[in-house]
Structures are given as structure tokens and as C-alpha cells.
Amino acid sequence: MDAFSLVYQHLNAWVIAPVTQQFLGIFNLNGRFGVLFLCASYGVAYGLFRFRKHRRLTDARSFWQFIGGSQVYLHRSALLDYRYYFVRAILKIALVLPIVHLVDPYILRSGDYSAFFSNLWGARPRLGENLSLALFYGLGVFLVKDFVHYWAHRAFHSRWLWAFHKVHHSAPVLVPATASRVHFVEKIVEKLGITACLGLFAGGFWYACGGEISRYTLFGVTYLVFIFNSLAANLRHTHVWLSFGPVLEHVLNSPAQHQIHHSDAPRHFNRNFGVNLSLWDWMFGTLYVTRSQPEHLRFGTGEQDHQRYLTVYSLIVTPFVETARKCLPTFSYPGQHATMHATPAIGSVSAETREAERNPARNAHEFLQEAPRFVEKS
């Protein structure tokens, strides 16, 4: 094999194939960004637009303006999210999967737990597979994954992990692709946590049923995930306010609740960590419910962070730099001192206070102010 063929082989395996697969993923039903789910979400948004326009609850002259227009979807941050969506596929092949596979052999799997319970309590009679059992198992898988997501999300709001999660929160505007603006370290921790917890749950469930059980799926994904993705899940990372009301929001996480989570207002800090369910927020004291009247929100973590996270490179590298600064107080990076002594923007004191309440461990000079305001008007 000549050098050119070897280079192409590696380029295809590490770049071309992952990016192509990521693009084609838009046309299948295995992920939230499928065309069907995007159309369903914006169909709901259009219905909201017509309803609010009829009742004169919005100043938007068109649907495009109602969802944010070019100032949102062509914003520099949004364009970065679109690029990162494809770069993330390369990171998955190059870093996430190799690291997960490195640790994976040391994680107990469902078969290990099932065998352990059998040795401990003896074998159980085999239950025949049926639809009810498959639905119940699928419900359990959904609940376990959502529960792990909740606690992993909370963990990444802590002092030592915040720098990695801030990659997601630094976006001053929200578009569906912002959901993929997640640092690969967070994805690794999340995958390992879900693998470990699902292994325990599945092993226990299989033991109780006397053998392996298949979960009920729709188009290759757990049926509840498919249902939630169909119900306007992509509006969570948009400027379209959709509240489920204070009663239902004690169980289900609405798009408005997740927008509250991205808000820079102190009353919204450390609220609504849930992904599909807000039940966990209710149980563990982090719930914030919304109403049909839109709240005026600003997103992001401040102008300084907005300027710091302008490239794909900065999204990947900056969290390591910030974490190193916390671990090694003498650590610095080019431009740090110039930033520290820069003249603060007007109103920066209140913005520093906001970030201090969100994460007291950060130095005040790291946060200035003014992420763009929430687009929806009432």
C-alpha cells in the first residue's frame, strides 16, 4: 500500500466517514436532530406563532422573526454550533470511543450482575417475553438513563467540572444544534455512568425475569425517547417559549424550563437539570416551573466567555486551561493578565455577582455582562 492510499485510509476512517455519518444522521430517526423531529418541533412553534399572533401576544411580524430570525440562526455562536456538530463526530471516533473502550472492560455488565444474583439467590423460572414486559423494561431503561443524565448534569455544574460544561452554557443564543455543543470529557463521563447504571438495572431485571429480555423500541430507539423527541424536544435550545404549565412541569421537562436553565438571571441558577423529566428536579429541590407568559431571558455566561469561545479549538482546549488554573494557581495563559486588567464594562459588577452566585469558585474578573436578550416578545 502506497503512502497516498494509507493517508486516505486514515482520513476516511477518522474524518470522512464520521462526518458523512453525522450528516446522514439528520435523515434517520435514531437521534433528536432527525428531520422528522425538527419538522415536528418547528410545526409546534408555528402553531404557537399563529395562536399568539391571533391573540396579539407577540410583536413578531413573521414566523421567521418569531423564532429568532437571522440574529439567532446566523449569529456567530450559532454558526459555531453548526460546525461543532460535525467536529463532534470526529472527536467521538478519535477520543470518546477509544477512552470508553479502554475503561469498558472494568465495568460490570448486565450479564455479570444477572449471574451474581443467580449465585446469590438461585436461578428463577424463565418468563416468556411479551409486549407488557418489553414496554416495562423499556420504561426502566428510559428512567435509569434520564436519572443518570440528571446527576451527571448536576455534577458538571460543580467547581471542578464546570469549565467543561461551560462550553455548553457559553452559547449566547440557542439553536437546536446547541444541544450538541458538549465537551467530549462530559460525553465520556456520561457514557461511562450510563453504561454502569444500565448494567446494574438490566442485570437485576433479567434475573427477575429468569433470562434476557428485549426492550420495546421504535425505529431502533427506546419508544419513550422516540415519543419525547417527537414532542418538540428540539425547542429546548431555541428562543421559542413553550411552557407545559406548573402542574405538568413537575414531571415533564418543557422547552421553557430548559431555557430557564440557560438563563443568566440569579433566580434561575442551578435549576432544571433534567433532560426529559423534571421529576428529578422536583424530588431533589432544583425545580423551577414556568407559565404560558414568556419570561425575558438572556443566555450565556457573559461577554468575556462569549469572546473566549469563538472557535472550535477554544471549545475543546479552553476547559483544560481553566481547570489547570484552578488546580495550579500560578498557571497562566497568553492574554490572561491583559484580560484581568481590562476596564470592566458598564454594569459588570452586577454581572460578576450573577456569576458568583452561579459558581462562587470563579474569580469575578472572569465574568462581564450582556448576553443577547431573549427574542420572544409579549
CSV table of C-alpha atoms in Angstrom, one decimal:
chain,number,residue,atom,x,y,z
A,1,MET,CA,0.0,0.0,0.0
A,2,ASP,CA,1.5,3.3,-1.1
A,3,ALA,CA,1.7,6.4,1.2
A,4,PHE,CA,-1.3,8.1,-0.5
A,5,SER,CA,-3.6,5.2,0.0
A,6,LEU,CA,-2.5,4.9,3.6
A,7,VAL,CA,-3.2,8.6,4.2
A,8,TYR,CA,-6.6,8.3,2.5
A,9,GLN,CA,-7.5,5.2,4.5
A,10,HIS,CA,-6.8,7.0,7.8
A,11,LEU,CA,-8.5,10.2,6.6
A,12,ASN,CA,-11.6,8.2,5.6
A,13,ALA,CA,-11.7,6.4,8.9
A,14,TRP,CA,-11.1,9.4,11.1
A,15,VAL,CA,-12.7,12.3,9.2
A,16,ILE,CA,-14.7,11.5,6.1
A,17,ALA,CA,-16.8,8.5,7.3
A,18,PRO,CA,-17.7,10.1,10.8
A,19,VAL,CA,-18.7,13.4,9.2
A,20,THR,CA,-20.7,11.7,6.5
A,21,GLN,CA,-22.4,9.5,9.0
A,22,GLN,CA,-23.2,12.6,11.2
A,23,PHE,CA,-24.7,14.3,8.2
A,24,LEU,CA,-26.8,11.3,7.2
A,25,GLY,CA,-28.0,11.0,10.8
A,26,ILE,CA,-30.1,14.0,10.0
A,27,PHE,CA,-32.3,11.8,7.8
A,28,ASN,CA,-32.8,8.9,10.3
A,29,LEU,CA,-34.9,8.6,13.4
A,30,ASN,CA,-32.2,7.5,15.8
A,31,GLY,CA,-31.4,10.9,17.2
A,32,ARG,CA,-33.1,14.2,18.1
A,33,PHE,CA,-31.7,16.0,15.1
A,34,GLY,CA,-33.6,13.9,12.6
A,35,VAL,CA,-35.6,15.9,10.0
A,36,LEU,CA,-38.9,14.4,11.2
A,37,PHE,CA,-38.2,15.6,14.8
A,38,LEU,CA,-37.0,19.1,13.6
A,39,CYS,CA,-40.1,19.5,11.5
A,40,ALA,CA,-42.4,18.3,14.4
A,41,SER,CA,-40.8,20.9,16.7
A,42,TYR,CA,-41.0,23.8,14.3
A,43,GLY,CA,-44.5,22.7,13.4
A,44,VAL,CA,-45.4,23.2,17.1
A,45,ALA,CA,-43.6,26.5,17.1
A,46,TYR,CA,-45.6,27.6,14.1
A,47,GLY,CA,-48.8,26.7,15.9
A,48,LEU,CA,-47.7,28.8,18.8
A,49,PHE,CA,-46.9,31.7,16.5
A,50,ARG,CA,-50.4,31.6,14.9
A,51,PHE,CA,-52.0,31.3,18.4
A,52,ARG,CA,-50.1,34.2,19.9
A,53,LYS,CA,-50.4,36.3,16.7
A,54,HIS,CA,-54.2,35.8,16.8
A,55,ARG,CA,-54.3,36.9,20.4
A,56,ARG,CA,-51.9,39.7,19.9
A,57,LEU,CA,-49.4,38.2,22.3
A,58,THR,CA,-46.4,38.7,20.1
A,59,ASP,CA,-44.9,41.6,18.1
A,60,ALA,CA,-43.3,39.3,15.5
A,61,ARG,CA,-44.5,40.1,12.0
A,62,SER,CA,-43.4,36.7,10.6
A,63,PHE,CA,-42.7,33.2,11.8
A,64,TRP,CA,-39.0,33.7,11.0
A,65,GLN,CA,-38.9,36.7,13.3
A,66,PHE,CA,-40.9,34.8,15.9
A,67,ILE,CA,-38.3,32.0,16.2
A,68,GLY,CA,-35.4,34.5,16.3
A,69,GLY,CA,-34.6,35.2,12.7
A,70,SER,CA,-31.1,35.8,11.4
A,71,GLN,CA,-29.9,37.4,14.6
A,72,VAL,CA,-30.2,33.9,16.2
A,73,TYR,CA,-29.7,31.4,13.4
A,74,LEU,CA,-26.9,33.3,11.7
A,75,HIS,CA,-25.3,34.5,14.9
A,76,ARG,CA,-21.6,33.8,15.2
A,77,SER,CA,-22.3,31.4,18.1
A,78,ALA,CA,-25.0,29.5,16.1
A,79,LEU,CA,-22.6,29.1,13.2
A,80,LEU,CA,-20.0,27.7,15.6
A,81,ASP,CA,-22.6,25.2,16.8
A,82,TYR,CA,-23.2,24.0,13.3
A,83,ARG,CA,-19.5,23.4,12.7
A,84,TYR,CA,-19.1,21.8,16.1
A,85,TYR,CA,-21.9,19.4,15.3
A,86,PHE,CA,-19.7,17.8,12.7
A,87,VAL,CA,-16.4,18.1,14.5
A,88,ARG,CA,-18.0,16.2,17.4
A,89,ALA,CA,-18.3,13.2,15.1
A,90,ILE,CA,-14.5,13.2,14.7
A,91,LEU,CA,-14.0,13.7,18.4
A,92,LYS,CA,-16.2,10.7,19.0
A,93,ILE,CA,-14.0,8.4,16.8
A,94,ALA,CA,-10.7,9.9,17.9
A,95,LEU,CA,-11.2,10.3,21.6
A,96,VAL,CA,-14.6,9.4,23.1
A,97,LEU,CA,-14.9,5.8,21.9
A,98,PRO,CA,-11.2,4.8,22.5
A,99,ILE,CA,-11.3,6.1,26.1
A,100,VAL,CA,-14.7,4.5,26.8
A,101,HIS,CA,-13.4,1.2,25.3
A,102,LEU,CA,-10.3,1.5,27.5
A,103,VAL,CA,-12.4,1.7,30.7
A,104,ASP,CA,-15.3,-0.5,29.5
A,105,PRO,CA,-13.7,-3.9,30.4
A,106,TYR,CA,-13.6,-2.8,34.0
A,107,ILE,CA,-17.3,-2.0,34.2
A,108,LEU,CA,-19.6,-4.8,35.3
A,109,ARG,CA,-22.3,-5.6,32.6
A,110,SER,CA,-25.8,-6.8,32.8
A,111,GLY,CA,-24.7,-10.5,32.4
A,112,ASP,CA,-22.3,-10.1,35.3
A,113,TYR,CA,-25.0,-8.8,37.6
A,114,SER,CA,-27.5,-11.4,36.5
A,115,ALA,CA,-25.0,-14.2,37.2
A,116,PHE,CA,-24.2,-12.7,40.6
A,117,PHE,CA,-27.8,-12.5,41.6
A,118,SER,CA,-28.3,-16.1,40.4
A,119,ASN,CA,-25.4,-17.3,42.5
A,120,LEU,CA,-26.6,-15.3,45.5
A,121,TRP,CA,-30.3,-16.2,45.4
A,122,GLY,CA,-30.6,-19.1,43.0
A,123,ALA,CA,-32.0,-19.2,39.5
A,124,ARG,CA,-35.5,-18.0,38.7
A,125,PRO,CA,-38.0,-19.6,36.3
A,126,ARG,CA,-38.0,-18.1,32.9
A,127,LEU,CA,-40.7,-15.7,32.0
A,128,GLY,CA,-41.9,-15.7,28.4
A,129,GLU,CA,-41.3,-12.4,26.5
A,130,ASN,CA,-44.4,-10.4,25.9
A,131,LEU,CA,-45.3,-6.8,24.9
A,132,SER,CA,-46.1,-5.7,28.5
A,133,LEU,CA,-42.7,-6.9,29.7
A,134,ALA,CA,-40.9,-5.3,26.8
A,135,LEU,CA,-42.7,-2.0,27.5
A,136,PHE,CA,-41.9,-2.1,31.2
A,137,TYR,CA,-38.3,-2.9,30.5
A,138,GLY,CA,-38.1,0.0,28.1
A,139,LEU,CA,-39.6,2.3,30.7
A,140,GLY,CA,-37.0,1.2,33.2
A,141,VAL,CA,-34.1,1.8,30.7
A,142,PHE,CA,-35.6,5.3,30.0
A,143,LEU,CA,-35.9,6.2,33.7
A,144,VAL,CA,-32.4,5.0,34.5
A,145,LYS,CA,-30.8,6.9,31.7
A,146,ASP,CA,-32.7,10.1,32.5
A,147,PHE,CA,-31.8,9.7,36.2
A,148,VAL,CA,-28.1,9.4,35.3
A,149,HIS,CA,-28.3,12.4,33.0
A,150,TYR,CA,-29.7,14.4,35.8
A,151,TRP,CA,-27.0,13.7,38.3
A,152,ALA,CA,-24.2,13.9,35.7
A,153,HIS,CA,-25.6,17.3,34.7
A,154,ARG,CA,-25.6,18.4,38.3
A,155,ALA,CA,-22.0,17.1,38.8
A,156,PHE,CA,-20.8,19.2,35.8
A,157,HIS,CA,-22.1,22.3,37.5
A,158,SER,CA,-19.7,21.8,40.4
A,159,ARG,CA,-16.4,23.7,40.8
A,160,TRP,CA,-14.0,21.2,39.2
A,161,LEU,CA,-16.2,20.2,36.3
A,162,TRP,CA,-17.9,23.5,35.5
A,163,ALA,CA,-15.2,24.5,33.0
A,164,PHE,CA,-16.1,21.6,30.7
A,165,HIS,CA,-19.9,22.1,31.0
A,166,LYS,CA,-19.5,25.9,30.4
A,167,VAL,CA,-18.8,25.0,26.8
A,168,HIS,CA,-22.5,24.4,26.5
A,169,HIS,CA,-23.6,27.3,28.6
A,170,SER,CA,-21.4,29.8,26.9
A,171,ALA,CA,-23.7,30.0,23.9
A,172,PRO,CA,-25.4,33.4,23.9
A,173,VAL,CA,-28.1,32.2,21.5
A,174,LEU,CA,-29.8,28.9,21.4
A,175,VAL,CA,-30.4,26.8,18.3
A,176,PRO,CA,-31.2,23.0,18.1
A,177,ALA,CA,-27.5,22.3,17.3
A,178,THR,CA,-26.5,23.9,20.6
A,179,ALA,CA,-27.6,20.6,22.2
A,180,SER,CA,-24.5,19.0,20.6
A,181,ARG,CA,-22.2,21.7,21.9
A,182,VAL,CA,-20.9,19.4,24.7
A,183,HIS,CA,-17.3,18.9,25.6
A,184,PHE,CA,-16.0,15.4,24.9
A,185,VAL,CA,-14.9,14.9,28.5
A,186,GLU,CA,-18.6,15.3,29.6
A,187,LYS,CA,-19.7,12.8,27.0
A,188,ILE,CA,-17.1,10.3,28.2
A,189,VAL,CA,-18.3,10.6,31.9
A,190,GLU,CA,-21.9,10.5,30.8
A,191,LYS,CA,-21.4,7.3,28.7
A,192,LEU,CA,-19.5,5.5,31.4
A,193,GLY,CA,-22.1,6.4,34.0
A,194,ILE,CA,-25.0,5.3,31.9
A,195,THR,CA,-23.2,2.0,31.0
A,196,ALA,CA,-22.5,1.2,34.6
A,197,CYS,CA,-26.0,2.0,35.9
A,198,LEU,CA,-27.8,0.3,33.0
A,199,GLY,CA,-25.7,-2.8,33.5
A,200,LEU,CA,-27.0,-3.0,37.1
A,201,PHE,CA,-30.6,-2.3,36.2
A,202,ALA,CA,-30.6,-4.7,33.3
A,203,GLY,CA,-28.9,-7.4,35.3
A,204,GLY,CA,-31.4,-7.2,38.0
A,205,PHE,CA,-34.3,-7.1,35.6
A,206,TRP,CA,-33.1,-10.1,33.7
A,207,TYR,CA,-32.6,-12.0,36.9
A,208,ALA,CA,-36.1,-11.3,38.0
A,209,CYS,CA,-37.4,-12.5,34.6
A,210,GLY,CA,-35.2,-15.6,34.5
A,211,GLY,CA,-33.3,-14.5,31.4
A,212,GLU,CA,-32.6,-11.8,28.9
A,213,ILE,CA,-35.4,-9.5,27.9
A,214,SER,CA,-35.6,-7.2,24.9
A,215,ARG,CA,-36.9,-3.7,25.3
A,216,TYR,CA,-39.6,-2.3,23.1
A,217,THR,CA,-38.2,0.1,20.5
A,218,LEU,CA,-39.4,2.3,17.7
A,219,PHE,CA,-37.0,2.7,14.8
A,220,GLY,CA,-34.2,1.3,16.8
A,221,VAL,CA,-34.5,3.6,19.9
A,222,THR,CA,-36.4,3.2,23.2
A,223,TYR,CA,-40.0,4.0,22.4
A,224,LEU,CA,-40.2,6.8,25.1
A,225,VAL,CA,-37.1,8.5,23.6
A,226,PHE,CA,-38.8,8.5,20.2
A,227,ILE,CA,-42.0,9.9,21.7
A,228,PHE,CA,-40.2,12.7,23.6
A,229,ASN,CA,-38.1,13.6,20.5
A,230,SER,CA,-41.4,13.9,18.6
A,231,LEU,CA,-42.9,16.3,21.2
A,232,ALA,CA,-41.0,19.5,20.4
A,233,ALA,CA,-37.7,18.3,22.1
A,234,ASN,CA,-35.7,20.5,19.7
A,235,LEU,CA,-37.4,23.6,21.0
A,236,ARG,CA,-35.4,23.3,24.2
A,237,HIS,CA,-32.5,25.0,22.5
A,238,THR,CA,-34.4,27.8,20.7
A,239,HIS,CA,-35.9,31.1,21.6
A,240,VAL,CA,-39.4,29.8,21.3
A,241,TRP,CA,-41.1,29.8,24.7
A,242,LEU,CA,-43.2,26.7,25.2
A,243,SER,CA,-44.4,26.0,28.8
A,244,PHE,CA,-46.3,22.9,29.9
A,245,GLY,CA,-47.7,24.7,32.9
A,246,PRO,CA,-46.8,24.4,36.6
A,247,VAL,CA,-48.6,21.1,37.1
A,248,LEU,CA,-47.2,19.0,34.2
A,249,GLU,CA,-43.8,20.6,34.6
A,250,HIS,CA,-43.4,18.7,37.9
A,251,VAL,CA,-43.0,15.6,35.8
A,252,LEU,CA,-42.1,16.6,32.2
A,253,ASN,CA,-39.3,19.0,31.3
A,254,SER,CA,-40.7,21.7,28.9
A,255,PRO,CA,-38.6,23.7,26.4
A,256,ALA,CA,-39.2,26.8,28.6
A,257,GLN,CA,-37.8,25.0,31.6
A,258,HIS,CA,-34.5,24.2,29.8
A,259,GLN,CA,-34.3,27.8,28.6
A,260,ILE,CA,-34.6,28.8,32.2
A,261,HIS,CA,-31.6,26.6,32.9
A,262,HIS,CA,-29.6,28.6,30.4
A,263,SER,CA,-30.7,31.9,31.8
A,264,ASP,CA,-28.1,34.2,33.4
A,265,ALA,CA,-30.7,35.6,35.9
A,266,PRO,CA,-29.7,34.7,39.6
A,267,ARG,CA,-33.1,33.3,40.4
A,268,HIS,CA,-32.6,30.7,37.6
A,269,PHE,CA,-29.2,29.5,38.6
A,270,ASN,CA,-28.8,25.7,39.3
A,271,ARG,CA,-32.4,24.9,38.3
A,272,ASN,CA,-33.9,22.4,35.9
A,273,PHE,CA,-31.1,19.9,35.4
A,274,GLY,CA,-33.5,17.3,34.0
A,275,VAL,CA,-33.4,16.2,30.3
A,276,ASN,CA,-36.7,14.6,29.5
A,277,LEU,CA,-38.2,14.5,33.0
A,278,SER,CA,-38.4,17.3,35.6
A,279,LEU,CA,-39.4,14.7,38.2
A,280,TRP,CA,-35.8,14.5,39.4
A,281,ASP,CA,-35.7,18.3,39.8
A,282,TRP,CA,-38.9,18.1,41.9
A,283,MET,CA,-37.5,15.3,44.0
A,284,PHE,CA,-34.2,16.9,44.7
A,285,GLY,CA,-35.1,20.5,45.1
A,286,THR,CA,-33.9,22.1,41.8
A,287,LEU,CA,-37.3,22.5,40.1
A,288,TYR,CA,-38.4,25.8,38.5
A,289,VAL,CA,-41.8,25.8,36.8
A,290,THR,CA,-42.9,28.2,34.2
A,291,ARG,CA,-46.2,29.6,32.8
A,292,SER,CA,-47.5,30.4,29.4
A,293,GLN,CA,-46.4,34.1,29.7
A,294,PRO,CA,-42.8,34.2,28.4
A,295,GLU,CA,-40.1,35.4,30.7
A,296,HIS,CA,-37.5,37.7,29.3
A,297,LEU,CA,-34.2,35.8,29.4
A,298,ARG,CA,-30.6,36.3,28.4
A,299,PHE,CA,-28.4,33.3,27.7
A,300,GLY,CA,-24.7,32.7,28.0
A,301,THR,CA,-22.1,33.2,30.7
A,302,GLY,CA,-21.0,36.7,30.0
A,303,GLU,CA,-19.3,38.7,27.3
A,304,GLN,CA,-15.8,37.7,28.2
A,305,ASP,CA,-16.7,34.0,27.9
A,306,HIS,CA,-18.5,34.8,24.7
A,307,GLN,CA,-15.3,36.2,23.3
A,308,ARG,CA,-13.3,33.3,24.7
A,309,TYR,CA,-15.4,30.6,23.0
A,310,LEU,CA,-15.4,31.8,19.4
A,311,THR,CA,-13.7,28.8,17.7
A,312,VAL,CA,-14.0,25.0,17.7
A,313,TYR,CA,-10.4,24.9,19.1
A,314,SER,CA,-11.4,27.1,22.0
A,315,LEU,CA,-14.4,24.9,22.8
A,316,ILE,CA,-12.1,21.9,23.1
A,317,VAL,CA,-9.0,23.4,24.7
A,318,THR,CA,-10.2,26.2,27.0
A,319,PRO,CA,-11.8,23.9,29.6
A,320,PHE,CA,-8.5,22.2,30.2
A,321,VAL,CA,-6.8,25.6,30.6
A,322,GLU,CA,-9.4,26.8,33.1
A,323,THR,CA,-9.2,23.6,35.1
A,324,ALA,CA,-5.4,23.8,35.2
A,325,ARG,CA,-5.7,27.3,36.6
A,326,LYS,CA,-7.9,26.0,39.4
A,327,CYS,CA,-5.5,23.2,40.2
A,328,LEU,CA,-2.4,25.2,39.7
A,329,PRO,CA,-3.0,28.8,40.9
A,330,THR,CA,0.3,30.0,39.2
A,331,PHE,CA,-0.8,28.6,35.8
A,332,SER,CA,-1.5,31.3,33.2
A,333,TYR,CA,-2.1,31.5,29.5
A,334,PRO,CA,-1.3,34.2,26.9
A,335,GLY,CA,-3.6,37.3,27.3
A,336,GLN,CA,-4.7,36.4,30.8
A,337,HIS,CA,-3.1,39.4,32.5
A,338,ALA,CA,-4.4,41.8,29.8
A,339,THR,CA,-7.9,40.4,30.4
A,340,MET,CA,-7.6,40.7,34.2
A,341,HIS,CA,-6.6,44.4,34.0
A,342,ALA,CA,-9.1,45.3,31.2
A,343,THR,CA,-11.5,48.1,32.0
A,344,PRO,CA,-14.8,46.3,33.0
A,345,ALA,CA,-17.9,47.0,31.0
A,346,ILE,CA,-20.7,49.2,32.4
A,347,GLY,CA,-22.8,47.1,34.7
A,348,SER,CA,-20.1,44.4,35.1
A,349,VAL,CA,-20.4,44.4,38.9
A,350,SER,CA,-23.9,43.0,38.8
A,351,ALA,CA,-22.9,40.5,36.1
A,352,GLU,CA,-20.0,39.4,38.3
A,353,THR,CA,-22.5,38.9,41.2
A,354,ARG,CA,-24.6,36.8,38.9
A,355,GLU,CA,-21.7,34.5,38.0
A,356,ALA,CA,-20.5,34.4,41.6
A,357,GLU,CA,-24.0,33.1,42.6
A,358,ARG,CA,-23.9,30.6,39.8
A,359,ASN,CA,-20.4,29.4,40.6
A,360,PRO,CA,-18.8,31.1,43.6
A,361,ALA,CA,-15.5,29.5,42.9
A,362,ARG,CA,-14.8,31.6,39.8
A,363,ASN,CA,-12.9,34.9,40.0
A,364,ALA,CA,-15.1,37.9,39.5
A,365,HIS,CA,-12.9,39.2,36.6
A,366,GLU,CA,-13.8,36.1,34.6
A,367,PHE,CA,-17.4,37.4,34.1
A,368,LEU,CA,-18.5,40.6,32.4
A,369,GLN,CA,-22.0,41.0,31.1
A,370,GLU,CA,-24.7,41.3,28.4
A,371,ALA,CA,-25.5,38.2,26.5
A,372,PRO,CA,-28.3,38.9,23.9
A,373,ARG,CA,-31.8,39.2,25.3
A,374,PHE,CA,-34.5,36.6,24.9
A,375,VAL,CA,-36.0,37.1,21.4
A,376,GLU,CA,-39.6,36.3,22.2
A,377,LYS,CA,-41.8,39.3,23.0
A,378,SER,CA,-45.1,39.6,24.6
